[in-house]
Amino acid sequence: MLLAASTQRTIGLVILAIVFIGGLVYIYFNIRSARDEIGSEIELAANRRPYMDDDQLETKRLDLALGTSLVLLTITAITLPLYWLGEPGRHEGRDIDTDRISTNRGEEIYVEGAQCVACHGSEGSGGAVSTAITTEDGAFLAQVSWKAPALNTLLSRFTENEVIHTLNVGRNGVMPAWGGGGGGPLTDQQLEEIVYYIRSIQIDEDQINIEVADGVRDGVETKLRAESGADWANELRAVNEAKDATARDVTLASREIFGFDCTEQTDDPRCAADNDAAQALLAAETQHADALNSAVASWLFDVDAVRQRAMDAALAANSALDDEGNEEDWRFATLELLSTPGEIEGQDLYLEYGEILFTNTAAAGTYSCARCHTYGWSFDATGPYSLELNGTDDPILEDYTQGGGYFGPNLRGGTTLEQFESAASHADFIAKGQTMGATYGRGGSGGNGQMPGFGPNTDSSPVGPTIGTGDEFSYPALLTDEQIDAIVAFERNL
Ligand code: HEC
Ligand code: HEC
């Protein structure tokens, strides 16, 4: 578009220069060839009234008429080309206006019209929706809170056409269909306007890295709090159990006594105990914050040491790997070792790190794989207590299988080893995702691009009225190569 604008401008300037110089040349020759006026000797035709004679005419009147014409002619001669020259700018201006108007309309649909905000959070930061889960025969199981992914990184993982597809068909009934294509209420133009708005709220790479790292930290913390044998962990667990027990009493009371609520019944001993237990947990957490922090840091340090060991082992097997230009080969030789059971000491720890990334809870689970590959993860099925609170002790929890399949396929039992013969091609798939209509691996079907890409994304066919041919948009990666590798090793051992 810019290129076209500048070509038109150049042509315009050249023509203007030719006209201007041509004009000067014309005036020059005109003056030179001019001869003195000889006056009209023509006789008046018999049927014509004599007009004013020269003496009358050649006065200020004529000067005025000629002068006015000259001024008007000059104005026309200058403004027309100028108008033409301004045309590309006007095009650009119109595009910017249309962009702004579409974005504003999209925002209105997001916030008011379709209420995306209610589930996906303000500015697409992620949220949740309360929904009922049922057995396979449709019997009610529980009312749960289901994570709705953040949309402020959406265009890093999907192309705009893939997003339009999702909006048309909805997602698994948890999110209704929005576009007319799937029986929803919105027009194609409105879907495009939503995409314009989503474009305007994408966050940058630094923010993404911070969110992912925070999620990893939380994952490691949760793990250590549950598993560490250190004194601080034992104490935190004891205080936490006491808190859970008191919270449970309050919940049971609120189920049995209509209107029971600790903001009202502040004097009730159950509420007082619950409050004390919550305070005690907070105090214990503050007291042990340093111990916890350093435990998390040293856990991550140990993971890095395992990876380092694998890099060394790969290099020992092939000393050319650290030559310049071989970075990728070294990375994938390392990954192959880390994916193979028994090759590297400490592999288990590395796979645990992979699982933490696979289940990253940051931004409503947006960066996780479990939200699409593990049924139940999106409604915290690992936390039996939250389901119980909703009135069921159903064995649905026993079905919880990491990577067992949900919206995305089952990844267990060596299926990924079969699909991707090398860890390298597996990692490449995670970075790029499944592209609309394209096949992958050994037998991956050409679906609708619903497996997101976690590496950087360049969208070369964006949608909307202001998109010209060749326009493309680029978005940063959601996961680093190092993070993708850990997930790949984890998956290849599921
Ligand atoms: C009733 C709650 C709800 C509303 C309203 C809603 N969504 Fe969703 N949306 C969800 C949930 C939940 C998911 C994830 C479903 C799952 O885990 O299978 C989702 C998934 C998506 C996805 C797929 C993203 C990904 O990374 O997988 C997109 C895109 C999306 N929604 C966009 C929108 C837009 C745009 C609107 C408004 C027009 C909207 N949603 C309204 C609940 C909602
Ligand atoms: C928005 C949902 C979604 C998320 C999030 C997601 N996937 Fe997928 N994944 C899919 C879908 C859908 C497919 C199947 C694509 C197809 O067949 O066209 C798939 C396919 C795959 C496959 C190929 C499996 C096979 O045997 O064909 C692998 C491996 C995979 N995903 C890994 C991951 C990893 C790793 C992550 C996290 C970094 C992840 N997925 C996140 C939806 C998702």
Coordinates of C-alpha atoms and ligand atoms in Angstrom, one line a residue:
M1 CA 0.0 0.0 0.0
L2 CA 2.8 2.4 1.0
L3 CA 4.8 1.4 -2.0
A4 CA 1.8 2.1 -4.3
A5 CA 1.2 5.4 -2.7
S6 CA 4.8 6.5 -3.2
T7 CA 4.8 5.4 -6.9
Q8 CA 1.6 7.4 -7.5
R9 CA 3.2 10.4 -5.8
T10 CA 6.4 10.1 -7.9
I11 CA 4.4 9.8 -11.2
G12 CA 2.3 12.8 -10.0
L13 CA 5.4 14.9 -9.3
V14 CA 7.0 14.0 -12.7
I15 CA 3.8 15.0 -14.6
L16 CA 3.6 18.2 -12.6
A17 CA 7.2 19.0 -13.5
I18 CA 6.6 18.3 -17.2
V19 CA 3.5 20.5 -17.2
F20 CA 5.2 23.3 -15.4
I21 CA 8.3 23.3 -17.6
G22 CA 6.1 22.8 -20.7
G23 CA 4.1 25.8 -19.7
L24 CA 7.2 27.9 -19.3
V25 CA 8.5 26.9 -22.7
Y26 CA 5.1 27.7 -24.2
I27 CA 4.9 31.1 -22.6
Y28 CA 8.5 31.8 -23.8
F29 CA 7.8 30.9 -27.4
N30 CA 4.4 32.6 -27.3
I31 CA 5.9 35.9 -26.2
R32 CA 8.7 35.6 -28.8
S33 CA 6.4 34.9 -31.7
A34 CA 3.9 37.6 -30.6
R35 CA 3.3 40.4 -33.1
D36 CA 1.6 43.7 -32.5
E37 CA -2.1 43.7 -32.7
I38 CA -3.3 44.9 -36.1
G39 CA -6.9 45.5 -35.2
S40 CA -10.0 44.1 -36.8
E41 CA -11.0 45.3 -40.2
I42 CA -13.9 42.8 -40.5
E43 CA -17.1 44.2 -41.7
L44 CA -20.1 43.7 -39.5
A45 CA -22.7 41.3 -41.0
A46 CA -25.9 42.9 -42.1
N47 CA -28.1 41.2 -39.5
R48 CA -25.9 42.0 -36.5
R49 CA -26.2 44.9 -34.2
P50 CA -23.0 46.7 -33.7
Y51 CA -21.4 45.7 -30.4
M52 CA -19.4 48.1 -28.2
D53 CA -16.4 49.2 -30.1
D54 CA -12.8 48.7 -29.0
D55 CA -12.6 52.0 -27.2
Q56 CA -15.5 51.1 -25.0
L57 CA -14.4 47.5 -24.5
E58 CA -10.8 47.8 -23.9
T59 CA -11.2 49.4 -20.5
K60 CA -11.0 48.1 -17.0
R61 CA -14.0 45.8 -17.7
L62 CA -12.0 43.7 -20.0
D63 CA -9.0 43.7 -17.7
L64 CA -11.3 42.6 -14.9
A65 CA -12.9 39.8 -16.9
L66 CA -9.5 38.5 -18.2
G67 CA -7.9 38.9 -14.8
T68 CA -10.7 36.9 -13.1
S69 CA -10.5 34.1 -15.7
L70 CA -6.7 34.0 -15.2
V71 CA -7.1 33.7 -11.4
L72 CA -9.7 31.0 -11.7
L73 CA -7.7 29.1 -14.3
T74 CA -4.6 29.3 -12.1
I75 CA -6.5 28.0 -9.1
T76 CA -7.9 25.1 -11.1
A77 CA -4.5 24.3 -12.6
I78 CA -2.9 24.2 -9.2
T79 CA -5.6 22.5 -7.1
L80 CA -6.5 19.7 -9.4
P81 CA -3.0 18.1 -9.5
L82 CA -2.6 18.9 -5.8
Y83 CA -5.9 17.0 -5.1
W84 CA -4.6 14.1 -7.2
L85 CA -1.3 14.2 -5.3
G86 CA -3.2 14.0 -2.0
E87 CA -5.2 10.9 -3.0
P88 CA -2.9 8.3 -1.5
G89 CA -2.9 10.1 1.8
R90 CA -6.7 10.2 1.7
H91 CA -6.7 6.5 1.1
E92 CA -4.5 5.9 4.0
G93 CA -6.6 8.2 6.2
R94 CA -9.7 6.4 5.2
D95 CA -8.1 3.0 6.1
I96 CA -7.0 4.4 9.5
D97 CA -10.5 5.7 10.1
T98 CA -12.1 2.3 9.1
D99 CA -9.6 0.5 11.3
R100 CA -10.5 2.7 14.2
I101 CA -14.3 2.4 13.6
S102 CA -14.1 -1.4 13.2
T103 CA -12.0 -1.7 16.3
N104 CA -14.4 0.4 18.3
R105 CA -17.4 -1.6 17.0
G106 CA -15.5 -4.8 17.8
E107 CA -14.9 -3.6 21.3
E108 CA -18.6 -2.8 21.7
I109 CA -19.5 -6.3 20.6
Y110 CA -16.9 -7.8 23.0
V111 CA -18.0 -5.8 26.0
E112 CA -21.8 -5.4 25.4
G113 CA -23.2 -7.0 22.3
A114 CA -21.9 -10.6 22.8
Q115 CA -20.6 -10.3 26.4
C116 CA -17.3 -12.0 25.5
V117 CA -15.9 -10.0 28.5
A118 CA -18.1 -11.9 31.0
C119 CA -16.1 -15.1 30.3
H120 CA -12.8 -13.9 28.7
G121 CA -12.1 -11.0 31.0
S122 CA -11.5 -7.4 30.4
E123 CA -9.2 -6.7 27.4
G124 CA -9.1 -10.5 26.9
S125 CA -7.0 -11.2 30.0
G126 CA -8.8 -14.6 30.6
G127 CA -11.6 -15.7 32.9
A128 CA -14.0 -18.4 33.6
V129 CA -17.6 -19.5 33.1
S130 CA -19.9 -21.4 35.4
T131 CA -21.2 -24.4 33.5
A132 CA -22.9 -27.7 34.2
I133 CA -21.0 -30.9 33.5
T134 CA -22.9 -34.1 32.8
T135 CA -22.2 -37.8 32.4
E136 CA -22.0 -39.2 28.9
D137 CA -25.8 -39.9 29.0
G138 CA -26.4 -36.3 29.9
A139 CA -27.1 -36.7 33.6
F140 CA -26.1 -33.7 35.7
L141 CA -22.9 -34.2 37.6
A142 CA -21.8 -30.8 38.9
Q143 CA -21.8 -27.1 38.4
V144 CA -18.2 -26.1 37.8
S145 CA -16.1 -23.1 37.0
W146 CA -14.6 -23.7 33.5
K147 CA -11.5 -21.7 32.4
A148 CA -12.0 -19.4 29.5
P149 CA -8.6 -18.7 27.8
A150 CA -7.1 -15.2 27.5
L151 CA -7.6 -13.6 24.1
N152 CA -4.8 -11.0 24.4
T153 CA -2.3 -13.6 23.0
L154 CA -4.8 -15.2 20.6
L155 CA -3.1 -14.1 17.4
S156 CA 0.2 -15.6 18.5
R157 CA -1.5 -19.1 18.4
F158 CA -4.1 -18.8 15.7
T159 CA -4.4 -17.1 12.3
E160 CA -7.3 -14.7 12.0
N161 CA -9.1 -17.2 9.6
E162 CA -8.7 -19.9 12.3
V163 CA -10.2 -17.5 14.9
I164 CA -13.1 -16.8 12.5
H165 CA -13.7 -20.5 12.3
T166 CA -13.8 -20.9 16.1
L167 CA -16.2 -18.0 16.4
N168 CA -18.4 -19.5 13.8
V169 CA -18.6 -22.9 15.4
G170 CA -18.1 -22.2 19.1
R171 CA -16.0 -24.6 21.3
N172 CA -17.4 -27.9 22.5
G173 CA -20.6 -26.4 23.6
V174 CA -18.8 -24.7 26.5
M175 CA -18.6 -21.6 24.3
P176 CA -21.6 -21.1 22.1
A177 CA -21.3 -20.5 18.3
W178 CA -21.2 -16.8 17.5
G179 CA -21.2 -16.6 13.7
G180 CA -24.1 -17.2 11.3
G181 CA -22.1 -20.2 10.0
G182 CA -22.7 -22.1 13.2
G183 CA -26.2 -20.8 13.9
G184 CA -25.0 -17.9 16.0
P185 CA -26.3 -14.3 16.1
L186 CA -23.3 -12.3 14.6
T187 CA -22.7 -11.4 11.0
D188 CA -19.4 -12.0 9.1
Q189 CA -18.7 -8.3 9.3
Q190 CA -19.2 -8.4 13.1
L191 CA -16.8 -11.3 13.4
E192 CA -14.2 -9.3 11.5
E193 CA -14.8 -6.3 13.8
I194 CA -14.2 -8.5 16.8
V195 CA -10.9 -9.6 15.2
Y196 CA -9.9 -5.9 14.7
Y197 CA -10.6 -5.4 18.4
I198 CA -8.6 -8.5 19.4
R199 CA -5.7 -7.3 17.2
S200 CA -5.7 -4.1 19.3
I201 CA -5.3 -5.9 22.7
Q202 CA -2.4 -8.3 21.9
I203 CA 0.3 -8.1 24.6
D204 CA 4.0 -8.0 23.8
E205 CA 6.7 -10.6 24.2
D206 CA 8.0 -9.3 27.6
Q207 CA 4.5 -9.5 29.1
I208 CA 4.0 -13.0 27.7
N209 CA 7.3 -14.2 29.2
I210 CA 6.4 -12.8 32.6
E211 CA 3.0 -14.5 32.5
V212 CA 4.5 -17.9 31.5
A213 CA 7.3 -17.6 34.1
D214 CA 4.7 -16.7 36.8
G215 CA 2.7 -19.7 35.9
V216 CA 5.7 -22.0 36.1
R217 CA 6.6 -20.6 39.4
D218 CA 3.1 -21.2 40.7
G219 CA 3.3 -24.8 39.4
V220 CA 6.6 -25.5 41.1
E221 CA 5.4 -23.9 44.3
T222 CA 2.3 -26.0 44.3
K223 CA 4.3 -29.1 43.7
L224 CA 6.8 -28.4 46.5
R225 CA 4.1 -27.4 48.9
A226 CA 2.5 -30.8 48.3
E227 CA 5.6 -33.0 48.1
S228 CA 8.6 -31.4 49.8
G229 CA 9.7 -33.1 53.0
A230 CA 11.2 -29.9 54.4
D231 CA 10.0 -28.6 57.8
W232 CA 8.5 -25.5 56.2
A233 CA 6.5 -27.6 53.8
N234 CA 5.2 -29.9 56.6
E235 CA 4.1 -27.0 58.6
L236 CA 2.4 -25.3 55.6
R237 CA 0.5 -28.5 54.8
A238 CA -0.7 -28.9 58.4
V239 CA -1.9 -25.3 58.6
N240 CA -3.5 -25.6 55.2
E241 CA -5.4 -28.8 56.2
A242 CA -6.8 -27.0 59.3
K243 CA -8.0 -24.2 57.0
D244 CA -9.6 -26.5 54.6
A245 CA -11.5 -28.3 57.4
T246 CA -12.9 -25.0 58.8
A247 CA -13.8 -23.8 55.4
R248 CA -15.7 -27.0 54.8
D249 CA -17.7 -26.5 58.0
V250 CA -18.8 -23.1 56.7
T251 CA -19.8 -24.5 53.3
L252 CA -21.8 -27.4 54.9
A253 CA -23.6 -24.9 57.1
S254 CA -24.4 -22.7 54.2
R255 CA -25.8 -25.7 52.4
E256 CA -28.0 -26.7 55.4
I257 CA -29.0 -23.3 56.8
F258 CA -30.8 -21.1 54.4
G259 CA -29.1 -17.7 54.2
F260 CA -26.0 -18.8 56.2
D261 CA -23.1 -16.5 55.2
C262 CA -20.0 -15.4 57.1
T263 CA -20.4 -11.8 56.1
E264 CA -23.7 -11.9 58.1
Q265 CA -23.0 -14.5 60.8
T266 CA -19.8 -13.0 62.0
D267 CA -20.4 -14.2 65.6
D268 CA -20.9 -17.9 64.6
P269 CA -18.1 -20.0 66.0
R270 CA -17.6 -21.7 62.6
C271 CA -17.0 -18.4 60.9
A272 CA -14.7 -17.3 63.7
A273 CA -12.7 -20.5 63.4
D274 CA -12.6 -20.2 59.7
N275 CA -11.3 -16.7 59.9
D276 CA -8.6 -17.7 62.5
A277 CA -7.5 -20.6 60.3
A278 CA -7.2 -18.4 57.2
Q279 CA -5.2 -15.9 59.2
A280 CA -2.9 -18.7 60.5
L281 CA -2.3 -19.9 56.9
L282 CA -1.5 -16.3 55.8
A283 CA 1.0 -15.9 58.7
A284 CA 2.6 -19.3 58.0
E285 CA 3.0 -18.4 54.3
T286 CA 4.6 -15.1 55.2
Q287 CA 6.9 -16.7 57.7
H288 CA 8.0 -19.4 55.1
A289 CA 8.0 -17.2 52.1
D290 CA 11.8 -17.0 51.9
A291 CA 12.2 -20.8 52.3
L292 CA 9.6 -21.4 49.6
N293 CA 11.2 -18.9 47.3
S294 CA 14.6 -20.4 47.5
A295 CA 13.2 -24.0 47.2
V296 CA 11.5 -23.0 44.0
A297 CA 14.7 -21.3 42.7
S298 CA 16.9 -24.3 43.5
W299 CA 14.3 -26.7 41.9
L300 CA 14.5 -24.7 38.7
F301 CA 18.2 -24.7 39.0
D302 CA 18.3 -28.4 39.2
V303 CA 16.1 -28.8 36.1
D304 CA 18.5 -26.6 34.2
A305 CA 21.4 -28.7 35.4
V306 CA 19.7 -31.8 33.9
R307 CA 19.4 -30.1 30.6
Q308 CA 23.0 -28.9 30.8
R309 CA 24.0 -32.5 31.4
A310 CA 22.1 -33.7 28.3
M311 CA 23.8 -30.9 26.3
D312 CA 27.2 -32.2 27.4
A313 CA 26.3 -35.8 26.7
A314 CA 25.1 -34.8 23.2
L315 CA 28.4 -33.0 22.6
A316 CA 30.4 -35.9 23.9
A317 CA 28.8 -38.0 21.2
N318 CA 29.3 -35.5 18.4
S319 CA 32.0 -32.9 19.0
A320 CA 30.9 -30.9 15.9
L321 CA 27.7 -29.8 17.7
D322 CA 29.2 -26.7 19.2
D323 CA 30.5 -25.4 15.9
E324 CA 28.9 -22.2 14.7
G325 CA 25.7 -22.8 12.8
N326 CA 25.0 -26.1 14.5
E327 CA 22.9 -24.6 17.4
E328 CA 19.7 -26.3 16.2
D329 CA 21.4 -29.7 15.7
W330 CA 22.7 -29.5 19.2
R331 CA 19.3 -28.5 20.6
F332 CA 17.6 -31.4 19.0
A333 CA 20.3 -34.0 19.8
T334 CA 19.9 -32.8 23.4
L335 CA 16.1 -33.1 23.2
E336 CA 16.3 -36.6 21.8
L337 CA 18.4 -37.7 24.8
L338 CA 16.1 -35.9 27.3
S339 CA 13.1 -37.7 25.6
T340 CA 14.6 -41.1 25.8
P341 CA 14.1 -43.0 29.1
G342 CA 17.3 -43.8 31.0
E343 CA 19.6 -41.8 28.8
I344 CA 20.1 -38.8 31.2
E345 CA 20.4 -38.9 34.9
G346 CA 17.6 -36.7 36.4
Q347 CA 15.3 -37.1 33.4
D348 CA 12.3 -37.5 35.8
L349 CA 12.9 -34.1 37.1
Y350 CA 13.0 -32.7 33.6
L351 CA 9.7 -34.4 32.7
E352 CA 8.1 -32.9 35.9
Y353 CA 9.1 -29.5 34.6
G354 CA 7.5 -30.4 31.2
E355 CA 4.3 -31.4 33.0
I356 CA 4.3 -28.1 34.9
L357 CA 4.5 -26.3 31.5
F358 CA 1.8 -28.6 30.1
T359 CA -0.5 -27.6 32.9
N360 CA 0.5 -23.9 33.3
T361 CA -2.3 -22.1 35.1
A362 CA -1.3 -18.6 34.1
A363 CA -3.8 -16.4 32.3
A364 CA -6.7 -18.9 32.8
G365 CA -4.6 -21.8 31.4
T366 CA -4.0 -20.1 28.1
Y367 CA -0.4 -21.3 27.8
S368 CA -1.3 -24.8 28.9
C369 CA -1.8 -27.9 26.7
A370 CA -3.9 -29.6 29.3
R371 CA -6.9 -27.3 28.6
C372 CA -7.4 -29.1 25.3
H373 CA -5.7 -32.4 25.8
T374 CA -6.8 -33.4 29.4
Y375 CA -10.5 -33.7 30.1
G376 CA -11.3 -32.0 33.4
W377 CA -8.3 -29.8 33.8
S378 CA -10.2 -26.7 32.7
F379 CA -12.5 -27.1 35.7
D380 CA -9.8 -28.0 38.2
A381 CA -10.7 -31.7 38.3
T382 CA -7.4 -32.3 40.0
G383 CA -8.9 -30.5 43.0
P384 CA -11.6 -32.9 44.2
Y385 CA -12.6 -30.5 46.9
S386 CA -14.0 -28.0 44.5
L387 CA -16.2 -30.6 42.9
E388 CA -17.4 -31.8 46.3
L389 CA -18.5 -28.3 47.2
N390 CA -20.7 -28.4 44.2
G391 CA -22.5 -31.3 45.6
T392 CA -21.0 -34.4 44.0
D393 CA -18.5 -37.0 45.0
D394 CA -18.8 -38.6 41.7
P395 CA -16.0 -40.9 40.4
I396 CA -15.4 -38.5 37.5
L397 CA -12.2 -37.6 39.2
E398 CA -10.9 -41.1 38.7
D399 CA -11.2 -40.5 35.0
Y400 CA -8.8 -37.7 35.2
T401 CA -5.9 -38.7 32.9
Q402 CA -3.2 -36.2 32.0
G403 CA -3.0 -35.9 28.2
G404 CA -5.8 -38.4 27.8
G405 CA -7.6 -36.3 25.2
Y406 CA -10.5 -33.9 25.1
F407 CA -10.7 -31.3 22.3
G408 CA -7.3 -32.4 21.1
P409 CA -6.4 -36.0 20.7
N410 CA -5.1 -38.5 23.3
L411 CA -1.3 -38.1 23.6
R412 CA -0.7 -41.1 25.7
G413 CA 0.7 -44.6 25.1
G414 CA 3.3 -43.7 22.5
T415 CA 0.9 -42.0 20.1
T416 CA 3.2 -39.0 19.7
L417 CA 6.2 -41.2 19.1
E418 CA 4.2 -42.8 16.3
Q419 CA 3.0 -39.4 14.9
F420 CA 6.4 -37.8 15.1
E421 CA 9.4 -40.0 14.5
S422 CA 11.9 -37.5 15.9
A423 CA 11.7 -35.2 18.9
A424 CA 12.7 -32.5 16.5
S425 CA 9.7 -32.8 14.2
H426 CA 7.5 -33.1 17.3
A427 CA 8.9 -29.8 18.6
D428 CA 8.5 -28.2 15.2
F429 CA 4.8 -29.1 15.2
I430 CA 4.3 -27.6 18.7
A431 CA 5.9 -24.3 17.5
K432 CA 3.8 -24.1 14.4
G433 CA 0.6 -25.8 15.4
Q434 CA -1.7 -27.4 12.8
T435 CA -2.3 -25.0 9.9
M436 CA -5.9 -24.9 8.5
G437 CA -6.3 -27.6 6.0
A438 CA -2.7 -28.9 6.2
T439 CA -1.6 -32.3 7.3
Y440 CA 1.2 -33.0 9.9
G441 CA 3.3 -35.8 11.2
R442 CA 2.8 -39.3 9.8
G443 CA -1.0 -39.3 9.7
G444 CA -2.2 -36.0 11.2
S445 CA -5.4 -35.0 9.5
G446 CA -5.9 -31.6 7.8
G447 CA -8.4 -30.1 10.2
N448 CA -9.3 -26.5 10.9
G449 CA -6.1 -25.3 12.4
Q450 CA -7.4 -25.9 16.0
M451 CA -4.0 -27.0 17.4
P452 CA -2.4 -23.6 18.3
G453 CA 1.2 -22.8 17.4
F454 CA 3.3 -21.9 20.4
G455 CA 6.2 -20.4 18.5
P456 CA 6.1 -17.0 16.8
N457 CA 3.3 -16.5 14.3
T458 CA 3.1 -14.5 11.0
D459 CA -0.4 -14.2 9.7
S460 CA -0.2 -13.6 5.9
S461 CA -3.9 -13.7 5.3
P462 CA -5.5 -11.4 7.9
V463 CA -9.1 -10.4 7.5
G464 CA -11.0 -7.1 7.1
P465 CA -11.8 -4.3 4.7
T466 CA -8.5 -2.4 5.2
I467 CA -6.3 -5.4 4.4
G468 CA -4.4 -5.1 1.1
T469 CA -2.7 -7.8 -0.8
G470 CA 0.6 -8.7 0.8
D471 CA -0.3 -7.3 4.2
E472 CA 0.8 -9.5 7.1
F473 CA 1.0 -9.3 10.8
S474 CA 3.6 -10.9 13.1
Y475 CA 3.1 -11.9 16.7
P476 CA 5.6 -13.1 19.4
A477 CA 6.0 -16.7 20.6
L478 CA 4.1 -17.9 23.6
L479 CA 6.8 -20.4 24.7
T480 CA 10.5 -20.4 24.2
D481 CA 12.3 -23.2 22.4
E482 CA 13.6 -24.4 25.8
Q483 CA 10.1 -24.6 27.2
I484 CA 8.7 -26.3 24.1
D485 CA 11.5 -28.9 24.4
A486 CA 10.6 -29.8 28.0
I487 CA 6.9 -30.3 27.0
V488 CA 8.0 -32.5 24.1
A489 CA 10.1 -34.7 26.3
F490 CA 7.1 -34.9 28.7
E491 CA 4.7 -35.9 25.9
R492 CA 7.0 -38.5 24.5
N493 CA 7.0 -40.2 27.8
L494 CA 3.3 -40.1 28.5
Ligands
HEC1 C1 -20.2 -18.2 28.2 C2 -18.8 -17.9 28.3 C3 -18.2 -17.4 27.0 C4 -18.5 -16.4 26.2 C5 -19.7 -15.4 26.4 C6 -17.5 -16.3 25.1 N1 -16.6 -17.3 25.3 FE1 -15.1 -17.7 24.1 N2 -14.6 -19.4 25.2 C7 -15.3 -19.7 26.4 C8 -14.6 -20.9 26.9 C9 -15.0 -21.6 28.2 C10 -13.6 -21.3 26.0 C11 -12.7 -22.5 26.1 C12 -13.5 -23.8 25.8 C13 -12.8 -25.0 26.1 O1 -12.0 -25.1 27.0 O2 -13.1 -26.0 25.4 C14 -13.7 -20.3 24.9 C15 -12.8 -20.3 23.8 C16 -12.7 -19.3 22.9 C17 -11.8 -19.2 21.9 C18 -10.7 -20.2 21.5 C19 -9.4 -19.7 22.1 C20 -8.3 -20.7 22.4 O3 -7.2 -20.3 22.5 O4 -8.6 -21.9 22.4 C21 -12.0 -18.0 21.2 C22 -11.2 -17.4 20.1 C23 -13.1 -17.3 21.9 N3 -13.5 -18.1 22.9 C24 -13.5 -16.1 21.6 C25 -14.7 -15.5 22.1 C26 -15.3 -14.3 21.6 C27 -14.7 -13.4 20.6 C28 -16.4 -14.1 22.3 C29 -17.4 -13.0 22.1 C30 -18.0 -12.9 20.8 C31 -16.5 -15.2 23.2 N4 -15.4 -16.0 23.1 C32 -17.5 -15.4 24.1 C33 -16.3 -19.1 27.0 C34 -17.0 -18.0 26.4
HEC2 C1 -6.9 -24.9 21.7 C2 -6.8 -26.3 22.0 C3 -5.4 -26.9 22.0 C4 -4.3 -26.5 22.8 C5 -4.3 -25.4 23.8 C6 -3.3 -27.5 22.5 N1 -3.6 -28.4 21.6 FE1 -2.6 -29.9 20.8 N2 -4.0 -30.3 19.5 C7 -5.2 -29.7 19.5 C8 -6.0 -30.3 18.4 C9 -7.4 -29.9 18.0 C10 -5.2 -31.2 17.8 C11 -5.5 -32.1 16.5 C12 -5.3 -31.3 15.3 C13 -5.7 -32.0 14.0 O1 -5.9 -33.2 14.0 O2 -6.0 -31.3 13.1 C14 -4.0 -31.2 18.5 C15 -2.9 -32.1 18.2 C16 -1.7 -32.2 19.0 C17 -0.7 -33.1 18.8 C18 -0.7 -34.2 17.7 C19 -1.2 -35.4 18.3 C20 -1.4 -36.5 17.3 O3 -1.2 -37.7 17.7 O4 -1.8 -36.2 16.1 C21 0.3 -32.9 19.7 C22 1.6 -33.6 19.9 C23 -0.2 -31.7 20.5 N3 -1.4 -31.3 20.0 C24 0.5 -31.2 21.5 C25 0.1 -30.1 22.2 C26 1.0 -29.4 23.2 C27 2.4 -29.7 23.5 C28 0.3 -28.3 23.6 C29 0.7 -27.2 24.5 C30 2.0 -26.6 24.3 C31 -1.0 -28.3 22.9 N4 -1.1 -29.4 22.1 C32 -2.0 -27.4 23.1 C33 -5.7 -28.7 20.3 C34 -4.9 -28.1 21.3

